[in-house]
Amino acid sequence: MKFSKFVIPFIAVGIFLIIPLILSSPFILQLFVLIFLYALVCESWDLSMGYLGLFNFGHLAFLGIGAYFSGILSLYYGLPSWIAIVVGSLITFALGFVLSLSTLRAGEYAFSIISFAFQNMFLYWVRSGGGPAPGEWGKKGLTLTGGTQGLGALIPVPSLQLGPITISSEFKVPAYYFTLIILVIATYAMYKLTNSRFGIATIALRDSKEYAIALGVNPLTYTAVFISISTFFAGLAGGLYAHIMGVVSPEIIGWSNVIIMCCIVEFGGLGTLFGPAAASFLLVSLTQYLAGLAAYKNIVIALIMLFTLLVWPTGMAGAAFWFKSKYLEKIKKAIFNWKHS
Amino acid sequence: MGLEDLAAIIISTLVSGSIYTLMVVGLALIFQTIQYFNFAHGSFYTFGAYFVWYLLYILKLDYFTSVLILIPASFILGFVMQRFLIQQLVDREASPLVLILATFCVGSIVESTLLLIFGGRLKRLPYPIEGSIEFMGATMSYHKLLILIISTSLLVFFAYILNKTKMGTAMRAMAQEKEASYLAGINVKRMYATVVGLSAVLAGIGGWLFGCMIFMTPDFGSSTILWEGFIVCTLGGAKAGMKGSIFASYLVAFLETVLTRFLPMYNVPPLIFMMVILMLLIRPEGILVKGGSQ
């Protein structure tokens, strides 16, 4: 019984482990790396949007903070890449904690607006360049965030070195396996978190706030911890993105990307973790396929989102559950008929 | 800092404040009656500007007729969006955030359609009136004067509708008590759609006036003006009403003008957004609203 719950994830991971052996096209592998990173971001967004019921409009700002801070630390200050990624993720953890404290003062709706303003503030700061780069980099005319061109447009962000293995977009196969492993570990951690006593208390807080408080769930603690964990994973994905792709442009936190990510979470199904991960495969492939046709891409994404909101609010995961329940009913009915025939 | 600088600051504040007002009054009205923040408003803006451009250059109509046709067109856009799309979600008692996401999608669709039709090249509307006057040593074009006149008269007209007509009374009643206005025989669904339609008209006219001053791209509405509307709405407060929104519009316009004079252009928006965050933390109910938080 315990095993059957993990059959589908095990099969999925098994398939992904052998994909690079079959498909060696660099484009496909690059696409998969992007999908794994986006799936990580969407799952972490699902933690705050689905499980906590708080709409963190600025979730992608934390992806950007992770990417930019770890990129800046390793590019200009010479930190080893993996330390820079950890430091960047911890910065997003702390910032998410600070942001979540605002729910105490201003309420849930204002939290969305504050995170929205925060996203805009960060986006404008990134686009402005944020002042000259430190040391002799600044004398060459480089700015801290690289402005609209992006960080690492002139000198790429150093790639990730793990012993003899280099993980960057030039070496696709190590990058593929590394991001896959990180995604699996992070998904398992988030799954454990949401199914622990802690996660159940948080879901209770979402479904009936007054009742949960009456039962002794402290809303501030649970909100703060959940949001800071979700921003931590977003920052981790951002740091990996910066070091693997080598370039971070402001577009990854721009509004068209926000709407794509939000569409992935909604379309996958809120509060399911695996739903957004599965949806990111479909939708990231779709957006990469339509990458040259920005207008069509936006229209298609917006239509998918409207369809989800209006017709099928539970998303892909909801569809899967519906299918499963229908299927199980039929089997039970068949057994029932067989017994009484 | 001489007299000319002062005059330039005053003119700039008045003009951009009037443009913000046109957007914010509509946004605040939607926020009060239907309780969501309309992210499609920026695309209504763009729609207004591009619609006038289309009528002027493709259909070769004269200026006055084009603007007259713009009014029903943007009304229909807003009306249809609310009646056939957002209303479905309101009926289902969806959370305000779902409504926000839906309007976000509508805005994205409208803008992308405009991009497909008109392309991404920069366009510019001609001034309705050419020429300029001197004001305390600073020049002020007739177009800016026209913006002041049109926005003021539109606001007066809007205030008249809200306060003196039966429709306006119904709107205010809906904002105060939805269930009771059902009982009083108000067709709430149609009235919601009318509210969004009217605010779309204000946005369309604002877009036309703003489109004469800048080079337009299909996303100019939501990339610049919508954020200003958002800032002003937050500062003015959700329950502030028309007076609060207008005051906050001119306040933000003044702050931006002054800050842009003394700081690099790129540093102003982060500062303003920082101010919004602090404002929400310190005084979430807005500047002009009396009483406790929430």
XYZ file of C-alpha atoms in Angstrom, chain B residues 164-264:
101
model
C -27.560 63.175 -9.366
C -28.914 60.464 -11.668
C -30.872 57.338 -10.818
C -28.135 55.148 -12.302
C -25.488 56.764 -10.090
C -27.628 56.289 -7.009
C -27.954 52.609 -7.948
C -24.186 52.346 -8.312
C -23.556 53.875 -4.920
C -26.186 51.635 -3.396
C -24.476 48.565 -4.868
C -21.150 49.653 -3.445
C -22.685 49.932 0.002
C -24.974 46.925 0.174
C -25.205 44.369 -2.602
C -28.021 42.198 -1.258
C -30.250 45.116 -0.371
C -29.861 46.603 -3.825
C -31.024 43.291 -5.305
C -34.110 43.630 -3.139
C -34.659 47.206 -4.242
C -34.953 45.996 -7.811
C -31.574 47.034 -9.229
C -30.358 44.858 -12.073
C -26.992 44.309 -10.424
C -25.373 42.367 -13.269
C -26.180 44.986 -15.880
C -25.141 47.731 -13.483
C -21.772 46.056 -12.834
C -21.211 45.873 -16.566
C -22.178 49.535 -16.926
C -19.659 50.495 -14.256
C -16.855 48.693 -16.068
C -18.041 50.158 -19.386
C -17.972 53.697 -18.015
C -14.523 53.249 -16.541
C -13.388 51.830 -19.879
C -14.652 55.011 -21.565
C -12.571 57.111 -19.180
C -9.562 54.881 -19.835
C -10.082 55.021 -23.613
C -10.188 58.819 -23.643
C -7.169 58.910 -21.343
C -5.339 56.618 -23.732
C -6.124 58.840 -26.678
C -4.903 61.959 -24.829
C -1.777 60.194 -23.597
C -1.101 58.623 -26.991
C -0.628 62.092 -28.495
C 2.187 62.834 -26.058
C 4.333 59.720 -26.391
C 5.346 57.159 -28.967
C 2.931 54.287 -28.608
C 3.693 50.591 -28.485
C 0.933 48.009 -27.904
C 1.944 47.634 -24.270
C 2.280 51.270 -23.247
C -0.930 51.105 -21.222
C -0.006 48.307 -18.917
C 3.722 48.930 -18.802
C 3.554 52.496 -17.569
C 0.150 53.924 -16.833
C -1.402 50.892 -15.139
C 1.291 50.856 -12.452
C 0.647 54.515 -11.759
C -3.044 53.741 -11.419
C -2.186 50.910 -9.074
C 0.030 53.160 -6.954
C -2.567 55.904 -6.814
C -5.348 53.452 -5.937
C -3.283 52.052 -3.103
C -2.318 55.454 -1.773
C -5.814 56.845 -2.065
C -7.229 53.804 -0.361
C -9.952 51.430 -1.431
C -12.761 53.278 0.273
C -11.605 56.801 -0.485
C -14.071 57.510 -3.278
C -13.597 60.025 -6.055
C -12.171 62.788 -3.903
C -9.476 60.578 -2.437
C -8.503 59.146 -5.815
C -8.213 62.586 -7.396
C -6.159 63.931 -4.508
C -3.870 60.889 -4.601
C -3.453 61.221 -8.387
C -2.158 64.755 -8.133
C -0.017 63.839 -5.138
C 1.687 60.990 -7.011
C 2.078 63.152 -10.110
C 3.712 65.878 -8.006
C 6.044 63.439 -6.259
C 7.097 61.891 -9.545
C 7.723 65.226 -11.202
C 9.817 66.509 -8.308
C 11.739 63.251 -7.902
C 12.448 63.025 -11.636
C 13.934 66.526 -11.514
C 16.460 65.638 -8.846
C 17.143 61.927 -9.316
C 18.117 59.705 -12.251
